[in-house]
mmCIF file of C-alpha atoms in Angstrom:
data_model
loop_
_atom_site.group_PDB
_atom_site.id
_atom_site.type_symbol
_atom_site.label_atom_id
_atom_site.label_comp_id
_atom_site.label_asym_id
_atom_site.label_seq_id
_atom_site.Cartn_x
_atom_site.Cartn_y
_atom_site.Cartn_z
ATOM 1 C CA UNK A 29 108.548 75.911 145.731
ATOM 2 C CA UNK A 30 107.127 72.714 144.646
ATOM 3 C CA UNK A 31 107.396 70.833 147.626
ATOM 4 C CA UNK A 32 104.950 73.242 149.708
ATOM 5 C CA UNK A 33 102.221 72.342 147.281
ATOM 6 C CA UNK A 34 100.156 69.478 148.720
ATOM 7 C CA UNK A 35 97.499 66.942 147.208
ATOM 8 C CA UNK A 36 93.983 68.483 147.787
ATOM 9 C CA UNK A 37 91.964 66.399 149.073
ATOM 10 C CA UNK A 38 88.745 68.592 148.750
ATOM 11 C CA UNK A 39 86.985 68.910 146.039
ATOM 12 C CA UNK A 40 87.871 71.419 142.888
ATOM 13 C CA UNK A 41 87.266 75.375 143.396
ATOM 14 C CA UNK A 42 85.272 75.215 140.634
ATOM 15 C CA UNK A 43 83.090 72.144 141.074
ATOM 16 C CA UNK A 44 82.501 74.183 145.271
ATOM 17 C CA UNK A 45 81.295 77.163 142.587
ATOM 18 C CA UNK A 46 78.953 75.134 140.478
ATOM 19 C CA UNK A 47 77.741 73.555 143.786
ATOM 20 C CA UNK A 48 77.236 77.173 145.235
ATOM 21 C CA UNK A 49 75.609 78.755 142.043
ATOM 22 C CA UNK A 50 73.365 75.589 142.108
ATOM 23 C CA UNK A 51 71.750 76.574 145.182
ATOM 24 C CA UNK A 52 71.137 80.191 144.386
ATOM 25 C CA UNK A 53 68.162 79.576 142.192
ATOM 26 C CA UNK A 54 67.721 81.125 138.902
ATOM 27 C CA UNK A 55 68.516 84.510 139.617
ATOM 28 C CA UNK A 56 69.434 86.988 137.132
ATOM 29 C CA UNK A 57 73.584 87.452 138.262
ATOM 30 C CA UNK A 58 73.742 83.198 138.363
ATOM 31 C CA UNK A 59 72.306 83.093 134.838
ATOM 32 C CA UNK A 60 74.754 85.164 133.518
ATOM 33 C CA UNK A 61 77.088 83.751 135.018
ATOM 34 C CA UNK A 62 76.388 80.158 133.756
ATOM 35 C CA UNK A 63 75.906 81.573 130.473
ATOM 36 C CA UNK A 64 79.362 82.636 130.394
ATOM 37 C CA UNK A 65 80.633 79.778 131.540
ATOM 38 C CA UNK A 66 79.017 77.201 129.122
ATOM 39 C CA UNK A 67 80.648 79.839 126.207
ATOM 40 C CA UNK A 68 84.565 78.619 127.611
ATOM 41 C CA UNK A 69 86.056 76.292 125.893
ATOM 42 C CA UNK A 70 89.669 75.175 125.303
ATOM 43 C CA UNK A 71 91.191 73.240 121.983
ATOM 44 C CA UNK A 72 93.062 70.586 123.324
ATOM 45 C CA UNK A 73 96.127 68.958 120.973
ATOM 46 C CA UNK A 74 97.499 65.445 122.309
ATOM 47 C CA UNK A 75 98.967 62.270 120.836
ATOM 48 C CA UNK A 76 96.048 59.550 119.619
ATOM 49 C CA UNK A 77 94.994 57.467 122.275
ATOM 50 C CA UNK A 78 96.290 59.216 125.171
ATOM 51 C CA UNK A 79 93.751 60.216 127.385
ATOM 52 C CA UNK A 80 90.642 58.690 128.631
ATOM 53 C CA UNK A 81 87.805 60.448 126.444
ATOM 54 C CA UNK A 82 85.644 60.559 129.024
ATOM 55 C CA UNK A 83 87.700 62.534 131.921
ATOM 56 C CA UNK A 84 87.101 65.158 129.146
ATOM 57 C CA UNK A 85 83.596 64.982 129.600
ATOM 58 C CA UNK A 86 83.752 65.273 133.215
ATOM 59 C CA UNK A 87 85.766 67.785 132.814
ATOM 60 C CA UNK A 88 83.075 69.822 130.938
ATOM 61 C CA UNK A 89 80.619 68.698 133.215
ATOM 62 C CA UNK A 90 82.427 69.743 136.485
ATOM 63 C CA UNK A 91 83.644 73.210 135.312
ATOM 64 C CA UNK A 92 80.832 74.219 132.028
ATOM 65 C CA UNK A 93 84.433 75.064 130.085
ATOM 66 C CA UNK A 94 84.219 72.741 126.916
ATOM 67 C CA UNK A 95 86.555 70.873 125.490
ATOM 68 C CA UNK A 96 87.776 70.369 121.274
ATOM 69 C CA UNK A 97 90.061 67.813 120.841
ATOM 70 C CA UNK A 98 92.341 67.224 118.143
ATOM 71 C CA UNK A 99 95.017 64.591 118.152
ATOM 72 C CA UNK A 100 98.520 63.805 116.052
ATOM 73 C CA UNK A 101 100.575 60.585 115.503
ATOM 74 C CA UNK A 102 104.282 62.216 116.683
ATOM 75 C CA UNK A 103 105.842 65.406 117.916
ATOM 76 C CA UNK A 104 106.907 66.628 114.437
ATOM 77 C CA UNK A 105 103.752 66.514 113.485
ATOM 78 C CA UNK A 106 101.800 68.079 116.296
ATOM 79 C CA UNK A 107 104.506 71.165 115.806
ATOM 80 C CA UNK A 108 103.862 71.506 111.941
ATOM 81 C CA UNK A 109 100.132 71.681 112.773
ATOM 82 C CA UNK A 110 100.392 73.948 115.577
ATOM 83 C CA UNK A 111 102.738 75.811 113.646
ATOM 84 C CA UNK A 112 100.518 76.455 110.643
ATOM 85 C CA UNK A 113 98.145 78.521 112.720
ATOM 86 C CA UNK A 114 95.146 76.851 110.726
ATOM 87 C CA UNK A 115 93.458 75.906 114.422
ATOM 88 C CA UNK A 116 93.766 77.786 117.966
ATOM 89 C CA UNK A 117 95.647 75.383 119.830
ATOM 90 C CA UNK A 118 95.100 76.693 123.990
ATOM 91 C CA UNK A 119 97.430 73.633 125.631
ATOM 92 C CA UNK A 120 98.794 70.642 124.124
ATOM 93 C CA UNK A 121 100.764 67.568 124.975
ATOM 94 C CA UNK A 122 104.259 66.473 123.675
ATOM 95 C CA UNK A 123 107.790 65.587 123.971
ATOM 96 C CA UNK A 124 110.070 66.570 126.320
ATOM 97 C CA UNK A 125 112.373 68.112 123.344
ATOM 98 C CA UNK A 126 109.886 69.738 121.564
ATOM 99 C CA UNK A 127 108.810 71.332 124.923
ATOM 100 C CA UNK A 128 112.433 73.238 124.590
ATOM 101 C CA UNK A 129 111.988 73.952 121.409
ATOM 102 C CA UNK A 130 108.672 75.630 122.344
ATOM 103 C CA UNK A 131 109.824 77.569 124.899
ATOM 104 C CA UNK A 132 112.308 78.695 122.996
ATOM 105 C CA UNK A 133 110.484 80.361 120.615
ATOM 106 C CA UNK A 134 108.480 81.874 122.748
ATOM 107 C CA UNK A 135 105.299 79.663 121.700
ATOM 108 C CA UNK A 136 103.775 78.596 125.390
ATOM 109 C CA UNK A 137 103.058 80.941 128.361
ATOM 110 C CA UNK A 138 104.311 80.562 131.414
ATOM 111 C CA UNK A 139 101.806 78.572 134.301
ATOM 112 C CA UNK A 140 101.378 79.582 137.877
ATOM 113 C CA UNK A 141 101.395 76.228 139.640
ATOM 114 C CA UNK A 142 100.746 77.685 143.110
ATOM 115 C CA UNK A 143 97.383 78.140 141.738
ATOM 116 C CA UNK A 144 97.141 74.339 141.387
ATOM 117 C CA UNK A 145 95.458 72.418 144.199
ATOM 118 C CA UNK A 146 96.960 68.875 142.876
ATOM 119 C CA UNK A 147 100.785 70.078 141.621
ATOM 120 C CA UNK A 148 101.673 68.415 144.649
ATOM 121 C CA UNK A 149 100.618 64.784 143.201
ATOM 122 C CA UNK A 150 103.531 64.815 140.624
ATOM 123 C CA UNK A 151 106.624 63.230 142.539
ATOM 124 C CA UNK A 152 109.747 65.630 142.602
ATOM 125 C CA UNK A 153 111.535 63.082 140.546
ATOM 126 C CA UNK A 154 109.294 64.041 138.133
ATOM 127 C CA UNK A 155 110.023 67.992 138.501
ATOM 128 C CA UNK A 156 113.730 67.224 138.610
ATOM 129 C CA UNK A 157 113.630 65.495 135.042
ATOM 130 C CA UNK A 158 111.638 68.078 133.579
ATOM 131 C CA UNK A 159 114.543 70.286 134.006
ATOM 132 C CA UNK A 160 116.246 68.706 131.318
ATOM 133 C CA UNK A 161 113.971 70.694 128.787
ATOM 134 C CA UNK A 162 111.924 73.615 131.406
ATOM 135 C CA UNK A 163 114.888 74.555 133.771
ATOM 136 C CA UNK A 164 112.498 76.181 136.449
ATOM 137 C CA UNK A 165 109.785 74.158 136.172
ATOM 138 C CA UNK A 166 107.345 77.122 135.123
ATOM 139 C CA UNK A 167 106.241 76.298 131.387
ATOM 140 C CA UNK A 168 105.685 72.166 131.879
ATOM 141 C CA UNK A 169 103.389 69.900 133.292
ATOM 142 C CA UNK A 170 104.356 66.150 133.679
ATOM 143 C CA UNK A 171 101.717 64.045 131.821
ATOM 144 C CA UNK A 172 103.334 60.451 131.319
ATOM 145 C CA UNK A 173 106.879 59.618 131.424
ATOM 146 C CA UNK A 174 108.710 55.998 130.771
ATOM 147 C CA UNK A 175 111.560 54.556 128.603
ATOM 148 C CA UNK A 176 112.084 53.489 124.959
ATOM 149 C CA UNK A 177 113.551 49.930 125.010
ATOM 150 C CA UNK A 178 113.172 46.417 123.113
ATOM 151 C CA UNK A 179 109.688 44.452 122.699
ATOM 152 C CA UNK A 180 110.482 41.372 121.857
ATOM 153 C CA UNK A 181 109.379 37.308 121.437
ATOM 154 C CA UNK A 182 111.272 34.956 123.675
ATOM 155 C CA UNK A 183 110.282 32.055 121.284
ATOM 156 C CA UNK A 184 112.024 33.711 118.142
ATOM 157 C CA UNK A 185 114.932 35.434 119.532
ATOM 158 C CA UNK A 186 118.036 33.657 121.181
ATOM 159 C CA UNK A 187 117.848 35.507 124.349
ATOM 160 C CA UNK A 188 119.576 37.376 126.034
ATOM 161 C CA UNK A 189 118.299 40.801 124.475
ATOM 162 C CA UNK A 190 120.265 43.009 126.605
ATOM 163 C CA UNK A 191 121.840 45.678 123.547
ATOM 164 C CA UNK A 192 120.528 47.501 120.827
ATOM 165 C CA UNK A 193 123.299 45.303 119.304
ATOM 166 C CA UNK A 194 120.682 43.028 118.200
ATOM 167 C CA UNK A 195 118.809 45.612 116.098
ATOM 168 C CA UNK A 196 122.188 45.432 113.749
ATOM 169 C CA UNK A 197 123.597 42.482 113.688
ATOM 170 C CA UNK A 198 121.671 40.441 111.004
ATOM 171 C CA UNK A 199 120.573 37.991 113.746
ATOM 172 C CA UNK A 200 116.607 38.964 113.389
ATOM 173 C CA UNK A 201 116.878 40.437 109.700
ATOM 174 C CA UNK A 202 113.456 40.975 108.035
ATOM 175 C CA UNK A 203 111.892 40.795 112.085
ATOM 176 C CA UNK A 204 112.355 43.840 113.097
ATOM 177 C CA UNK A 205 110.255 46.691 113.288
ATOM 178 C CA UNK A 206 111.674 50.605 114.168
ATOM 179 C CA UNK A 207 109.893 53.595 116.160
ATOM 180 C CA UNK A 208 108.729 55.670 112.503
ATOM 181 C CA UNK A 209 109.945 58.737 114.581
ATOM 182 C CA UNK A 210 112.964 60.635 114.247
ATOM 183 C CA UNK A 211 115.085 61.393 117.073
ATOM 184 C CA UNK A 212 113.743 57.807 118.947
ATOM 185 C CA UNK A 213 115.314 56.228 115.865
ATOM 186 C CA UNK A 214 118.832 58.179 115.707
ATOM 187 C CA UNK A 215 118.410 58.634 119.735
ATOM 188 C CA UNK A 216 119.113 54.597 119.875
ATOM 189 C CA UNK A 217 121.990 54.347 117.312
ATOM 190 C CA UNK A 218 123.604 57.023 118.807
ATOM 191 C CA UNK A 219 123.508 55.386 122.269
ATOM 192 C CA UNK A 220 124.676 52.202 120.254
ATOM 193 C CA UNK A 221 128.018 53.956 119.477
ATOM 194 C CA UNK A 222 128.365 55.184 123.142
ATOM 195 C CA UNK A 223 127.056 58.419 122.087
ATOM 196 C CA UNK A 224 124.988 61.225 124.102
ATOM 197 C CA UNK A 225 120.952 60.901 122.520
ATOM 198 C CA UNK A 226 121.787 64.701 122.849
ATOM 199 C CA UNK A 227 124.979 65.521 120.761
ATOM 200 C CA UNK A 228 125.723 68.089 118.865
ATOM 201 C CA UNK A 229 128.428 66.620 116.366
ATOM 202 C CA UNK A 230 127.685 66.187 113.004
ATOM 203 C CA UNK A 231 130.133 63.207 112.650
ATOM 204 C CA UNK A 232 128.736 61.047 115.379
ATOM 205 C CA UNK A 233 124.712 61.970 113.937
ATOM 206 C CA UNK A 234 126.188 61.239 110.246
ATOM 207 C CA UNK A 235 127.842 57.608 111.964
ATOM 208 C CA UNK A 236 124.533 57.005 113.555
ATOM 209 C CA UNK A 237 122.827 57.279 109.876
ATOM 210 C CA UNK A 238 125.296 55.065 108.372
ATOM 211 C CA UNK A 239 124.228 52.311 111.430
ATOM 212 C CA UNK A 240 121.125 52.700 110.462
ATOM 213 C CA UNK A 241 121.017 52.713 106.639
ATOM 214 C CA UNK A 242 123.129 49.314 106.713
ATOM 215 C CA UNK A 243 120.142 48.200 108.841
ATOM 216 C CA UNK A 244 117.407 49.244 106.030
ATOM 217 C CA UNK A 245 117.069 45.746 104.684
ATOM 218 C CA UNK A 246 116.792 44.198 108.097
ATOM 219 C CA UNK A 247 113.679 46.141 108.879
ATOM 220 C CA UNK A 248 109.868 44.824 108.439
ATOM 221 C CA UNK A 249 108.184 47.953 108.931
ATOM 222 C CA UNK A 250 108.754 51.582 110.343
ATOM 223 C CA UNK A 251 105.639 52.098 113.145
ATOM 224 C CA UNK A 252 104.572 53.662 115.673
ATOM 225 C CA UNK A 253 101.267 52.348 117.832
ATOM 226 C CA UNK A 254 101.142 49.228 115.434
ATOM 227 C CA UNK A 255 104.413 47.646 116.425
ATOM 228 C CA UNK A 256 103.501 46.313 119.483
ATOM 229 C CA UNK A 257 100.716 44.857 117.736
ATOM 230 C CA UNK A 258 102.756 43.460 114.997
ATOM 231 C CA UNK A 259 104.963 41.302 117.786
ATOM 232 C CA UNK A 260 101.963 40.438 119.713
ATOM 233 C CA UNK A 261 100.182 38.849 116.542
ATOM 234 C CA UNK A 262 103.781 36.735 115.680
ATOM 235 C CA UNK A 263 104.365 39.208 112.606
ATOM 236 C CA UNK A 264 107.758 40.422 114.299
ATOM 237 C CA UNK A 265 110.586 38.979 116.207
ATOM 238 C CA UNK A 266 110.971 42.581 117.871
ATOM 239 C CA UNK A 267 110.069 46.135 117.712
ATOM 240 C CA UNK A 268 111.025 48.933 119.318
ATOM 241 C CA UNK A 269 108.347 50.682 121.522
ATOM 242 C CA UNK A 270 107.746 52.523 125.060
ATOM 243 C CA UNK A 271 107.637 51.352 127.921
ATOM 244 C CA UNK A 272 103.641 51.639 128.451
ATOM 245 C CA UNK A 273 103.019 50.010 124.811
ATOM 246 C CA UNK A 274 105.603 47.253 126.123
ATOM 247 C CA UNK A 275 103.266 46.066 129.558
ATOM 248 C CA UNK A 276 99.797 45.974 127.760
ATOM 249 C CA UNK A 277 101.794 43.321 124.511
ATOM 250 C CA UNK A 278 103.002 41.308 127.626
ATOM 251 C CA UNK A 279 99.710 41.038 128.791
ATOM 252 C CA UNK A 280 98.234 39.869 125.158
ATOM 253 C CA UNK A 281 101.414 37.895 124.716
ATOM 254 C CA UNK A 282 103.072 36.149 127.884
ATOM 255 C CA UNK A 283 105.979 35.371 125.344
ATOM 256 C CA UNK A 284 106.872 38.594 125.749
ATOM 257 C CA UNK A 285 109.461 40.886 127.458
ATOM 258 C CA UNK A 286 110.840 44.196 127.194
ATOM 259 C CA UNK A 287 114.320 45.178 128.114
ATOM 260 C CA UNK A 288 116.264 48.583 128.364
ATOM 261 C CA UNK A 289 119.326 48.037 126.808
ATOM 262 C CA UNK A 290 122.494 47.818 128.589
ATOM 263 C CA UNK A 291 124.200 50.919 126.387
ATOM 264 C CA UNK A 292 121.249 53.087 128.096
ATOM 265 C CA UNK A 293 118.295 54.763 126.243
ATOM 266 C CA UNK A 294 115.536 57.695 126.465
ATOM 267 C CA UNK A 295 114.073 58.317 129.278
ATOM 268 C CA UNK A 296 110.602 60.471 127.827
ATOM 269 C CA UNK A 297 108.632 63.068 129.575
ATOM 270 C CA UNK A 298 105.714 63.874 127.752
ATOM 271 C CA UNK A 299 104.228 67.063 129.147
ATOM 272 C CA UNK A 300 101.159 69.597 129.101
ATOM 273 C CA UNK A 301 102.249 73.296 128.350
ATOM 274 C CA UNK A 302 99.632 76.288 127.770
ATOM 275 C CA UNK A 303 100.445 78.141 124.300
ATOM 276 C CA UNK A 304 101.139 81.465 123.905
ATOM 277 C CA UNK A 305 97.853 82.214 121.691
ATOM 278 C CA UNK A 306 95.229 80.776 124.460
ATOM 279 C CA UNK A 307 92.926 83.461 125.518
ATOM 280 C CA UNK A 308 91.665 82.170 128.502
ATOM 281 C CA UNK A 309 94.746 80.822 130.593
ATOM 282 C CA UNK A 310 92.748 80.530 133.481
ATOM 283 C CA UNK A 311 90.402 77.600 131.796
ATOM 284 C CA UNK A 312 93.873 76.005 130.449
ATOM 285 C CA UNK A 313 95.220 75.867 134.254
ATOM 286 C CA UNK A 314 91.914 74.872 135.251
ATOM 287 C CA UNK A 315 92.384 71.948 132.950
ATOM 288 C CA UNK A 316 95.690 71.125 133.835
ATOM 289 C CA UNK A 317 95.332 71.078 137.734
ATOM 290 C CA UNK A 318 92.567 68.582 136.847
ATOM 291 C CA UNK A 319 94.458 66.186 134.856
ATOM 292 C CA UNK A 320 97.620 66.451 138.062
ATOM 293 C CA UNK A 321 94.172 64.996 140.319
ATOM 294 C CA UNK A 322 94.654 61.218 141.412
ATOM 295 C CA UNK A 323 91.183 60.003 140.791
ATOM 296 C CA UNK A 324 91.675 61.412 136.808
ATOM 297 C CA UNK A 325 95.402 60.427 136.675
ATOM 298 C CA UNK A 326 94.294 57.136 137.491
ATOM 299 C CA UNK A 327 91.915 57.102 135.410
ATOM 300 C CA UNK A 328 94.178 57.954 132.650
ATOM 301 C CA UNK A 329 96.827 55.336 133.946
ATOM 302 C CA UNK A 330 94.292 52.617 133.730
ATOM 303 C CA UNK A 331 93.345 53.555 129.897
ATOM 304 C CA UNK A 332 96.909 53.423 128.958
ATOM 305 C CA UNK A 333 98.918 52.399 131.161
ATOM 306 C CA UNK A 334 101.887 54.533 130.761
ATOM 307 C CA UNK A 335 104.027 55.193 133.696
ATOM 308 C CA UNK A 336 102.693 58.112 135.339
ATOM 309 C CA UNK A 337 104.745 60.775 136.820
ATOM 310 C CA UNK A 338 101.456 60.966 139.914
ATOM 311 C CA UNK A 339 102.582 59.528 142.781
ATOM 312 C CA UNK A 340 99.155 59.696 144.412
ATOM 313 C CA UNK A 341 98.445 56.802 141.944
ATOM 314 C CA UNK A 342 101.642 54.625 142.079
ATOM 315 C CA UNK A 343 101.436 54.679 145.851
ATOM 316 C CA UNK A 344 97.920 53.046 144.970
ATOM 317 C CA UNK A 345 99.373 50.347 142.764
ATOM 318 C CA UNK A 346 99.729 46.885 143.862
ATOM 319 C CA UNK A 347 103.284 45.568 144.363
ATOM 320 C CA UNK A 348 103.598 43.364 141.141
ATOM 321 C CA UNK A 349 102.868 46.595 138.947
ATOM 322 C CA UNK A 350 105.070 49.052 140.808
ATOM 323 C CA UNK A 351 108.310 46.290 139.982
ATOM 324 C CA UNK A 352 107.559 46.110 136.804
ATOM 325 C CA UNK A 353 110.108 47.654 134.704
ATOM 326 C CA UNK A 354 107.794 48.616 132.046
ATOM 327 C CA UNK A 355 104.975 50.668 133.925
ATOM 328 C CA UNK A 356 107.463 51.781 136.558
ATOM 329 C CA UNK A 357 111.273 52.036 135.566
ATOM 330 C CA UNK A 358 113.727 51.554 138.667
ATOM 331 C CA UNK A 359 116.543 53.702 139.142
ATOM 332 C CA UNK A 360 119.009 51.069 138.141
ATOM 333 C CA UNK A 361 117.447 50.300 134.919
ATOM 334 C CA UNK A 362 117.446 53.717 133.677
ATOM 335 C CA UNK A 363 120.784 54.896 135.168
ATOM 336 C CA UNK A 364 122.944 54.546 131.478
ATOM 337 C CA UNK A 365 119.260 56.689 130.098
ATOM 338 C CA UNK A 366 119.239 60.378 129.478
ATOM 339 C CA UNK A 367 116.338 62.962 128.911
ATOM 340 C CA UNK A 368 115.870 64.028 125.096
ATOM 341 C CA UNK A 369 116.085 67.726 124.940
ATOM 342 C CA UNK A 370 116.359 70.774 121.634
ATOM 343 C CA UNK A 371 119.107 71.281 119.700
ATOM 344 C CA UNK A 372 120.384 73.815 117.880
ATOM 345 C CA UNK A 373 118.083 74.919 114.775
ATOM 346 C CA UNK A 374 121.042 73.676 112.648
ATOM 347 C CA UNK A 375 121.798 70.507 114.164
ATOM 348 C CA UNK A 376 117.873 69.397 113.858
ATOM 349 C CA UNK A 377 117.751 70.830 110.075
ATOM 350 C CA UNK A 378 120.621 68.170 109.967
ATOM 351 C CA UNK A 379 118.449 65.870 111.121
ATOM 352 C CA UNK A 380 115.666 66.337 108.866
ATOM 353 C CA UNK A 381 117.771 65.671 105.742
ATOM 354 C CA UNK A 382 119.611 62.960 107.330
ATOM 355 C CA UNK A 383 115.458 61.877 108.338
ATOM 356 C CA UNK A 384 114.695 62.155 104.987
ATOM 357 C CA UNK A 385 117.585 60.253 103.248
ATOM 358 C CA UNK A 386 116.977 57.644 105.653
ATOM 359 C CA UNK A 387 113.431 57.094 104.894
ATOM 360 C CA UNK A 388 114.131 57.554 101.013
ATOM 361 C CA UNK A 389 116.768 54.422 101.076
#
């Protein structure tokens, strides 16, 4: 199915109606009509910093459906505050396993993406990963996508930095920062051991906690946005980031480089899904098919620059940026990687204590 949906390249259905309603005066049917539509308006959930502000703005200004945003730090957070029903969430963004978990508890409504003029923009690689976590491609909506790998400063590490290895073997004790997030943080010891990210086994989760609390006094800081910062400034030998946060501290910092390590990481899909509560699904598709158009995925590429799943915009990148590793991951440098999905309820209660004994050390 997805391959028979093609870029548009005319403008929205709904910016052709508020062209067309324009020109019919102030007639009693258009009024209405405009007075309904300035009335929509969607509640938006995302992660801080990741989306360009103002393509919600023109977003409101194109369609009249307004836009409340609310943001969260990581995907544990966005669930517990979705969860706790104190706002109306209509879509959100967020991992690729918490999308699974999501779906399966029946939390997000299904999206009809032949009703989408600009599906077609987001390459079938991109479908084909989703799969991992939305098997049929009908709950999901690629947003940004990349790796979790190695930051790190070529003047105060022996190079070369090409394992997690060096995350545990006292070499850069007291320089290191870690992702403050829970499965990116067992995800990498796990793949350390020669582990699936995605395993069910209690012994090889409990062995990836024991890595990592022998690592506790090696580690600066636990972070998330800051530790790219923290290397760029010279605070930190190394941190562990994504992909996008590693391009833009190269760019601050020529010192420094980012590498995927050789044992194989995460490869992340963060993704748009409509929730189960939203009352107007039409706005929320609306909204989605406008965030899958190149001139606003671009626009969202250039105010992050996280690898973008829209292949409308890569094919306008210059050569330099698509071969970089960080903004655009090859096939070879992700081939040891895997896609995070949901466990079991049991196995991620296990994590949780196992989080939470970690943290307390």
């Amino acid at each position: 199915m997805r391959h028979t949906i093609k870029p548009s390249k005319t403008l929205p259905a709904a910016a052709l109606l508020a062209f067309a309603l324009a020109l019919t005066g102030c007639g009693g049917g258009s009024s209405e009509n405009k007075e309904a539509s300035e009335k929509r308006s969607l509640t938006v959930f995302n992660y801080s910093e990741y989306l360009d502000p103002d393509v919600l703005d023109a977003f409101t200004e194109e369609t009249g459906i307004g836009i409340k945003y609310e943001e969260a730090l990581t995907p544990e957070d966005m669930y517990t505050k979705y969860k706790s029903g104190a706002i109306g969430y209509d879509v959100l963004c967020t991992a690729d396993y918490m999308v699974k978990r999501l779906i399966s508890e029946d939390e997000v409504q299904k999206i009809d993406l032949d009703s989408f003029e600009n599906a077609g923009n987001i390459g079938e690689r991109y479908w084909d990963m989703a799969k991992a976590f939305d098997p049929d491609n009908t709950y999901a909506v690629p947003h940004f996508w990349g790796t979790l790998g190695i930051l790190y400063n070529t003047t105060m590490v022996d190079e070369p930095v090409d394992s997690w290895g060096v995350l545990f073997d006292g070499s850069c004790a007291g320089n290191i920062i870690m992702q403050n997030s829970e499965r990116d943080t067992f995800m990498l010891a796990l793949k350390y051991l020669g582990y699936s990210l995605n395993t069910d086994s209690e012994d090889e989760i409990r062995e990836a906690q024991e890595l990592l609390m022998n690592q506790e006094d090696d580690v600066q800081a636990w972070l998330v946005d800051e530790a790219r910062d923290e290397v760029v400034a010279g605070n930190a030998a190394m941190a562990v980031v994504y992909s996008g946060e590693a391009y833009l501290g190269h760019q601050y910092n020529e010192d420094l480089e980012y590498v995927i390590p050789k044992e194989g990481s995460e490869i992340w899909i963060d993704s748009w899904v409509v929730t189960k509560d939203c009352a107007d699904k039409d706005a929320a598709q609306q909204f989605l098919d406008y965030l899958c158009r190149e001139d606003v995925a671009k626009k969202n590429f250039e105010y992050i620059y996280y690898s973008t799943p829209n292949e409308a915009v890569i094919d306008s990148l210059d050569e330099e940026d698509r071969s970089n590793e960080a903004m655009v991951p090859s096939d070879k440098a992700t081939e040891n990687c895997e896609v995070c999905t949901q466990i079991d309820p049991e196995v991620t209660a296990l994590y949780n204590q196992l989080w939470k004994e970690l943290k307390a050390n």
